[in-house]
Short mmCIF file of C-alpha atoms in Angstrom, two decimals:
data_model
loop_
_atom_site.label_atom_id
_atom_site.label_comp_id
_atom_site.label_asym_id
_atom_site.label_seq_id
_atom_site.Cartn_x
_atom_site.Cartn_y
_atom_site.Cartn_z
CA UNK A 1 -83.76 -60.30 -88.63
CA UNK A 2 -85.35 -62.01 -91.87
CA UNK A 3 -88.14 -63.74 -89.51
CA UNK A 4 -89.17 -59.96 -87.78
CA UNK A 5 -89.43 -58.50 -91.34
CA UNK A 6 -91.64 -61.36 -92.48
CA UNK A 7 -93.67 -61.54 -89.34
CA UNK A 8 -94.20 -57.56 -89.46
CA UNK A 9 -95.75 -57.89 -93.40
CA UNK A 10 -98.04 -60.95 -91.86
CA UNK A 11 -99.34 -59.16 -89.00
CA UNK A 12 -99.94 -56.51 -91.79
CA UNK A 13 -97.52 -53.78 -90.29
CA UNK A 14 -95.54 -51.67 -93.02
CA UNK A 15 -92.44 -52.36 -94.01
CA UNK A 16 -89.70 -50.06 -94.17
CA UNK A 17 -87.13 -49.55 -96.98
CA UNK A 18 -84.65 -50.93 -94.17
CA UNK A 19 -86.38 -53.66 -93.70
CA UNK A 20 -86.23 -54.54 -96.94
CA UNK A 21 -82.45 -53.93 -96.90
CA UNK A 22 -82.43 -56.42 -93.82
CA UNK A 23 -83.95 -58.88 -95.34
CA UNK A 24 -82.56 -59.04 -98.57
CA UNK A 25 -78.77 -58.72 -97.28
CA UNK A 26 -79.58 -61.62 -94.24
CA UNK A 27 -77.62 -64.71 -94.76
CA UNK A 28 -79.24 -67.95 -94.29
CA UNK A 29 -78.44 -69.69 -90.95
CA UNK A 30 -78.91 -73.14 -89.58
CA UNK A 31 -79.91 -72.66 -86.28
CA UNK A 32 -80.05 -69.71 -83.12
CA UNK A 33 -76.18 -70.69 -82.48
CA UNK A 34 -75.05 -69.72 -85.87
CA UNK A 35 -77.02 -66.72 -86.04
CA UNK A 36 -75.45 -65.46 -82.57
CA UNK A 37 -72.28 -65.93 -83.33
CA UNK A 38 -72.76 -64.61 -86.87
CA UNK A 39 -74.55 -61.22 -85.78
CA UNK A 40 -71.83 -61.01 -83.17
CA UNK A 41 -68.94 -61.76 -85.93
CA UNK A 42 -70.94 -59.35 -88.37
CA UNK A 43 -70.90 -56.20 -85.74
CA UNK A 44 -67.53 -56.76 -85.08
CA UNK A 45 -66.47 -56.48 -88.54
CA UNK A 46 -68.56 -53.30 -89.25
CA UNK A 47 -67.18 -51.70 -86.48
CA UNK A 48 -63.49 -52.52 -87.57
CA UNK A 49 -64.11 -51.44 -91.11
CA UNK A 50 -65.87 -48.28 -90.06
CA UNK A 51 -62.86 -47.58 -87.98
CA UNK A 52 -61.11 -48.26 -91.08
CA UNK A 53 -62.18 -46.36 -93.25
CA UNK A 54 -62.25 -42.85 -91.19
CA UNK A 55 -58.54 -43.87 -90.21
CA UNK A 56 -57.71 -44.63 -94.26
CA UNK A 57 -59.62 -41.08 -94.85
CA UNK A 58 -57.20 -39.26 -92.61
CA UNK A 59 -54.15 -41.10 -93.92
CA UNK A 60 -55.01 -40.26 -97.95
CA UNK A 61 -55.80 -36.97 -96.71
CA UNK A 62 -52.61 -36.48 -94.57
CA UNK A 63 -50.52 -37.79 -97.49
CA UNK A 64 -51.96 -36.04 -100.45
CA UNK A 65 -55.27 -33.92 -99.98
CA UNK A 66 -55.82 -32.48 -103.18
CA UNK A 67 -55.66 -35.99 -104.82
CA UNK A 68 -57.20 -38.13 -102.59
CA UNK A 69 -60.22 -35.77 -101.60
CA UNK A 70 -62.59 -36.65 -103.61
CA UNK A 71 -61.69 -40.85 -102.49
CA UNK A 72 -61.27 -39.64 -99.04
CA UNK A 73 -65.26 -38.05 -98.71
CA UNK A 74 -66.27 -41.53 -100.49
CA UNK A 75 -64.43 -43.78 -97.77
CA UNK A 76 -65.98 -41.13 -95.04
CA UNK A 77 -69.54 -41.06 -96.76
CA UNK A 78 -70.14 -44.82 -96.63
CA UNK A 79 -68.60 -44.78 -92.66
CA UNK A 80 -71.16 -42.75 -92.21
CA UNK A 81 -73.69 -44.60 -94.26
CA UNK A 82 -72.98 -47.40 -92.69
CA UNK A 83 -73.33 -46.18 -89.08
CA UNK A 84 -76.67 -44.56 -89.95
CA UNK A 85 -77.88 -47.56 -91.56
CA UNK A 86 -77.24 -49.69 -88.62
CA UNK A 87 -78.87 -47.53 -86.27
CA UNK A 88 -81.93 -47.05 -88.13
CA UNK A 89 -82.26 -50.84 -88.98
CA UNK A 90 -81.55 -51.26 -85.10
CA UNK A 91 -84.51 -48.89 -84.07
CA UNK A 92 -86.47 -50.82 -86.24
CA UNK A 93 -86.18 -53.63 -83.76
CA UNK A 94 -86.41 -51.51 -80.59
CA UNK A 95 -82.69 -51.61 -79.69
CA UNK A 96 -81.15 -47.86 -79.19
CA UNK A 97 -77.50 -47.68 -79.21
CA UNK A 98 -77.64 -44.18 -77.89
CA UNK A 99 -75.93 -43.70 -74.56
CA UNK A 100 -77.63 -42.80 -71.80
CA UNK A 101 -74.39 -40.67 -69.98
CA UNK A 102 -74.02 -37.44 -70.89
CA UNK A 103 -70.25 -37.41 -71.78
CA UNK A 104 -68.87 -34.35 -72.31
CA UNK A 105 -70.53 -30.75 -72.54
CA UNK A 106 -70.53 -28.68 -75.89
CA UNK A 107 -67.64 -26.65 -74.57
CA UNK A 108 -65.71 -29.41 -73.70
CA UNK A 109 -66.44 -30.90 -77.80
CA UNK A 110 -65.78 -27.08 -78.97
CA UNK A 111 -62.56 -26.85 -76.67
CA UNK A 112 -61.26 -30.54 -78.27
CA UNK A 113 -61.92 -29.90 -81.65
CA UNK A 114 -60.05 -26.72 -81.28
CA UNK A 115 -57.22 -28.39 -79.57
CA UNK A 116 -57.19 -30.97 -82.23
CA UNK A 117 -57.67 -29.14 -85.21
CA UNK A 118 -54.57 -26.88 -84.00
CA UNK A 119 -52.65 -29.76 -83.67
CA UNK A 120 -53.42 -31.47 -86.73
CA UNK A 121 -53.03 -28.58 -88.73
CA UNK A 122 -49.09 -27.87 -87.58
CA UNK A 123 -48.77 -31.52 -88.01
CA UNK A 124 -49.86 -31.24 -91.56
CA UNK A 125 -47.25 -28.48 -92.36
CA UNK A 126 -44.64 -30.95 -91.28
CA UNK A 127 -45.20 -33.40 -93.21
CA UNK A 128 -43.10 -32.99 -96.56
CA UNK A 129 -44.51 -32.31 -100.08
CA UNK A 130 -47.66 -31.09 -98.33
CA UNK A 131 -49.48 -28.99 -100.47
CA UNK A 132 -52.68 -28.32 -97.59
CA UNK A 133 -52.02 -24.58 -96.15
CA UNK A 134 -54.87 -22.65 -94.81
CA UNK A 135 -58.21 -24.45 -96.25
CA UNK A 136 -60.92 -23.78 -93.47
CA UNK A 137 -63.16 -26.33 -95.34
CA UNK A 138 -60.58 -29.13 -94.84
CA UNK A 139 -59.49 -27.78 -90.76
CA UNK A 140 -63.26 -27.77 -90.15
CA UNK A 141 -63.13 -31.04 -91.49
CA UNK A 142 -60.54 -32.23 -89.52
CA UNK A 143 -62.18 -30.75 -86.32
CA UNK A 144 -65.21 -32.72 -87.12
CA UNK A 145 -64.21 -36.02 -87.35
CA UNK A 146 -61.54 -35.21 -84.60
CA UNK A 147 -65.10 -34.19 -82.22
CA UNK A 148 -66.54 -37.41 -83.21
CA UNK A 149 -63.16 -39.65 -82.05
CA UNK A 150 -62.61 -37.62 -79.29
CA UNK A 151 -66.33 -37.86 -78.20
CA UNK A 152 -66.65 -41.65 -78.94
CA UNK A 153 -63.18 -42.34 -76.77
CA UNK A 154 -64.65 -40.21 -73.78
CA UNK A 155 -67.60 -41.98 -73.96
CA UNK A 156 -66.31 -45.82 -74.48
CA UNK A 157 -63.99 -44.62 -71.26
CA UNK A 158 -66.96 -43.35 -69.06
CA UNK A 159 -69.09 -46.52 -70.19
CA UNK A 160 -66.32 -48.81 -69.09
CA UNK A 161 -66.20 -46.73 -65.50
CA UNK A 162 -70.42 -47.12 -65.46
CA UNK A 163 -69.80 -50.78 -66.46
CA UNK A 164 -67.35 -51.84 -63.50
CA UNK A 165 -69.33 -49.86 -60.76
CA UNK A 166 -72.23 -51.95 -61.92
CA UNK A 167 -70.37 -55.46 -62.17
CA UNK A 168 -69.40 -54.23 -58.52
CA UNK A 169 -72.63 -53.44 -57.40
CA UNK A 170 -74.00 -57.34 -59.02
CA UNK A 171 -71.39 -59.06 -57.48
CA UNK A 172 -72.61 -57.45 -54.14
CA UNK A 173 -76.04 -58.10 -54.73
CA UNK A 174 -74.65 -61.89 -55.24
CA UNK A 175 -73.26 -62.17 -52.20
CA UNK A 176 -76.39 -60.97 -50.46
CA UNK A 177 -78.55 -63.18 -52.20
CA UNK A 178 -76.06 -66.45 -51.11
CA UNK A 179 -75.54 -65.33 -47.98
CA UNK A 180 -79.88 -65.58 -47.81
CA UNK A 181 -79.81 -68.78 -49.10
CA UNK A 182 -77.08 -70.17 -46.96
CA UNK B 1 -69.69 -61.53 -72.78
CA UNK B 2 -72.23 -62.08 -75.68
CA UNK B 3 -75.71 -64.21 -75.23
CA UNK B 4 -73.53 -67.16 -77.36
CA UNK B 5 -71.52 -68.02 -73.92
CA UNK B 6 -72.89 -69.47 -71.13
CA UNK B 7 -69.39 -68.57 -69.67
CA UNK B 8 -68.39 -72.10 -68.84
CA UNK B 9 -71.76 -72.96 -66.81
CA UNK B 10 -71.72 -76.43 -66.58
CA UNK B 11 -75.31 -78.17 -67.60
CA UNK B 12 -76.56 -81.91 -67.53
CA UNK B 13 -77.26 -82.24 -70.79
CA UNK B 14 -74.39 -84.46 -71.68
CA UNK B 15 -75.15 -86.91 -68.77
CA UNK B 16 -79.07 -86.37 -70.25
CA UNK B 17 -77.96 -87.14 -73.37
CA UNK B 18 -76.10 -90.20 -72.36
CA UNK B 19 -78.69 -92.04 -70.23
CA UNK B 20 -81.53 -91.32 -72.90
CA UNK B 21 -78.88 -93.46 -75.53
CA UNK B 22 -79.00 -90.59 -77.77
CA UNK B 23 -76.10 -89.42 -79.70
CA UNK B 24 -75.15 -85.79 -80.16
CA UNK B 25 -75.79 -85.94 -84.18
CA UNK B 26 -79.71 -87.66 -83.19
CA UNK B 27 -80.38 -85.20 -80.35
CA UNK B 28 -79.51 -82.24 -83.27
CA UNK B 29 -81.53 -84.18 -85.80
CA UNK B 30 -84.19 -83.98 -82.78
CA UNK B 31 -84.37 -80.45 -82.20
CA UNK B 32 -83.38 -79.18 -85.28
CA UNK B 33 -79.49 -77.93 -84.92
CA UNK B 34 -76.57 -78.62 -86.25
CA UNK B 35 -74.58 -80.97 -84.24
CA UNK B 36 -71.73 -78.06 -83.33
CA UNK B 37 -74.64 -76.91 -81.36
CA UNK B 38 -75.21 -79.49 -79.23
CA UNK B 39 -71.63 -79.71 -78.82
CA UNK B 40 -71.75 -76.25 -77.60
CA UNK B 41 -74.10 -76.63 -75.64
CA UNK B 42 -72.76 -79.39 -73.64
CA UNK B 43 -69.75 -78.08 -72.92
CA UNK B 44 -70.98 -74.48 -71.78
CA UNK B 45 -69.76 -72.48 -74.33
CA UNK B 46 -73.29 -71.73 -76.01
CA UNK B 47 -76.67 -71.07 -73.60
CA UNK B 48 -79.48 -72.03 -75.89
CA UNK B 49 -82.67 -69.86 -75.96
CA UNK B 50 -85.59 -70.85 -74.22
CA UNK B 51 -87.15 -72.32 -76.74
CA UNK B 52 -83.92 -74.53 -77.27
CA UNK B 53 -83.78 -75.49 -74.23
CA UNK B 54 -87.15 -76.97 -73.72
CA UNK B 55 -87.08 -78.45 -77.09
CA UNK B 56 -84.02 -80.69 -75.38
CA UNK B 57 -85.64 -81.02 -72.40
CA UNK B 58 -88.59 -82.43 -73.93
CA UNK B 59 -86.40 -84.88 -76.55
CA UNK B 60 -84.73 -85.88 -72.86
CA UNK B 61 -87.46 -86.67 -70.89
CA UNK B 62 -86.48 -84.12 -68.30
CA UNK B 63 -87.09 -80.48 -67.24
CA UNK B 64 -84.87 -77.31 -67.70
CA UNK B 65 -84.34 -77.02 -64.20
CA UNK B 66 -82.95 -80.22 -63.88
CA UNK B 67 -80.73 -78.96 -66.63
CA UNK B 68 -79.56 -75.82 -66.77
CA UNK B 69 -80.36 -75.39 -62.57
CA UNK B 70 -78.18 -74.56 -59.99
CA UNK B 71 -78.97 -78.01 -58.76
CA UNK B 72 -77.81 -79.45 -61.94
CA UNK B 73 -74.56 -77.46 -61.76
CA UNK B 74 -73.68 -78.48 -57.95
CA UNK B 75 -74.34 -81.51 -58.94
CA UNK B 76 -71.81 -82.28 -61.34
CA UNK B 77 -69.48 -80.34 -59.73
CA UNK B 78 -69.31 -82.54 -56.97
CA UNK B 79 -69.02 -85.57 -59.30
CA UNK B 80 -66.26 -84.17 -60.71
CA UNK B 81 -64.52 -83.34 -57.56
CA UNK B 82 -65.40 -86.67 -56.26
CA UNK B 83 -63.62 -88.24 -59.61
CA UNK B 84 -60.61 -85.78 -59.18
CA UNK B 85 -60.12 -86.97 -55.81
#
């Protein structure tokens, strides 16, 4: 990441801020092996703590809205920071995260965030000491980041489905290409 | 399966390494890795980029193909079968 930044400035490209970010926050690594593993290790552990933090969010805010809100948009804020970040800095190198299936239609989001903000909003009334009735701000809230799970769960599943009919197809194509050189 | 595995492939570069008289920590030294490389490496967990690769080919007197090929593969396959048997 450090070497692309460094090569861009010599060839006399600009520089982005995120470069910048990249290269300053780059560890130092022995050799290709190290940094493999390390990138791999490193995108692992964003995505857990990402995870983390939306799933912390909803706890504090399940627990005790009107005290943890103000926490709660911090832990969401840097979540979504973070996933920004990583997708511009990623762009920057020509690799797009963005899937290419078209999961689910803007009815079917509407329709789940409904469905979950209905259900998460009767859950909320049951939980004792609650003191969260009727705030549209926070259900529209909830509906949100229940679109963006809900969306991101679809997708992973309809990836996985792509994923095996491809691995299928490849270990057809294998056979074919033994069966030629047989 | 990331680009760190070479998902058990087996590669020459251990018998390489042997018949050039060339321990792991030298052949590092060589192509400038750290010896848990090398280690990787040889025993298929890590397939080295290109550039790696001919970097130890060239310390090895030998080519990638003779490697990293399916040739190179069959062949100690069938060494090891023959020793298993």
């Amino acid at each position: 990441m450090q070497s692309r930044g460094t090569s861009d400035w010599l060839r006399g490209r600009s520089m982005s801020w995120v470069d910048w970010v990249v290269a300053l926050s780059s560890s130092q690594v022995a050799d290709e092996r190290q940094s493999a593993v390390l990138g791999q290790v490193s995108s692992a552990t964003l995505s857990m703590m990402i995870r983390l933090n939306y799933t912390a969010g909803l706890a504090f805010m399940l627990i005790d809205n009107k005290r943890f809100e103000p926490c709660v948009w911090v832990f969401w804020a840097i979540a979504l920071g973070a996933q920004a970040f990583t997708k511009a800095a990623t762009r920057r190198q020509s690799v797009d995260f963005r899937t290419r299936i078209k999961v689910q239609s803007w009815g079917g989001i509407v329709f789940s965030s409904i469905v979950f903000g209905t259900i998460f909003v009767a859950l909320e009334r049951l939980v004792p000491g609650s003191r969260w009735y009727g705030s549209w701000r926070n259900d529209a809230l909830a509906g949100a980041v229940a679109t963006v799970v809900w969306a991101v769960l679809l997708k992973r599943r309809q990836n996985q489905k792509h994923k095996a009919v491809l691995l299928a197809e490849g270990t057809m194509a294998d056979a074919a290409d033994e069966s030629l050189d047989a | 399966m990331g680009r760190t595995s070479a998902a058990g492939r087996r590669n020459g570069v251990r018998r390489a390494r042997i018949l050039a008289d060339l321990t792991q920590a030298e052949l590092a030294a060589a192509v400038d890795v750290t010896r848990q490389t090398i280690v990787a490496v040889e025993a298929g967990d890590y397939a080295p980029s290109v550039y790696l690769a001919l970097a130890v080919c060239d310390r090895l007197g030998t080519t990638v193909e003779a490697l990293f090929g399916r040739t190179a593969r069959e062949s100690i396959s069938r060494t090891q079968d023959k020793e298993r048997s």
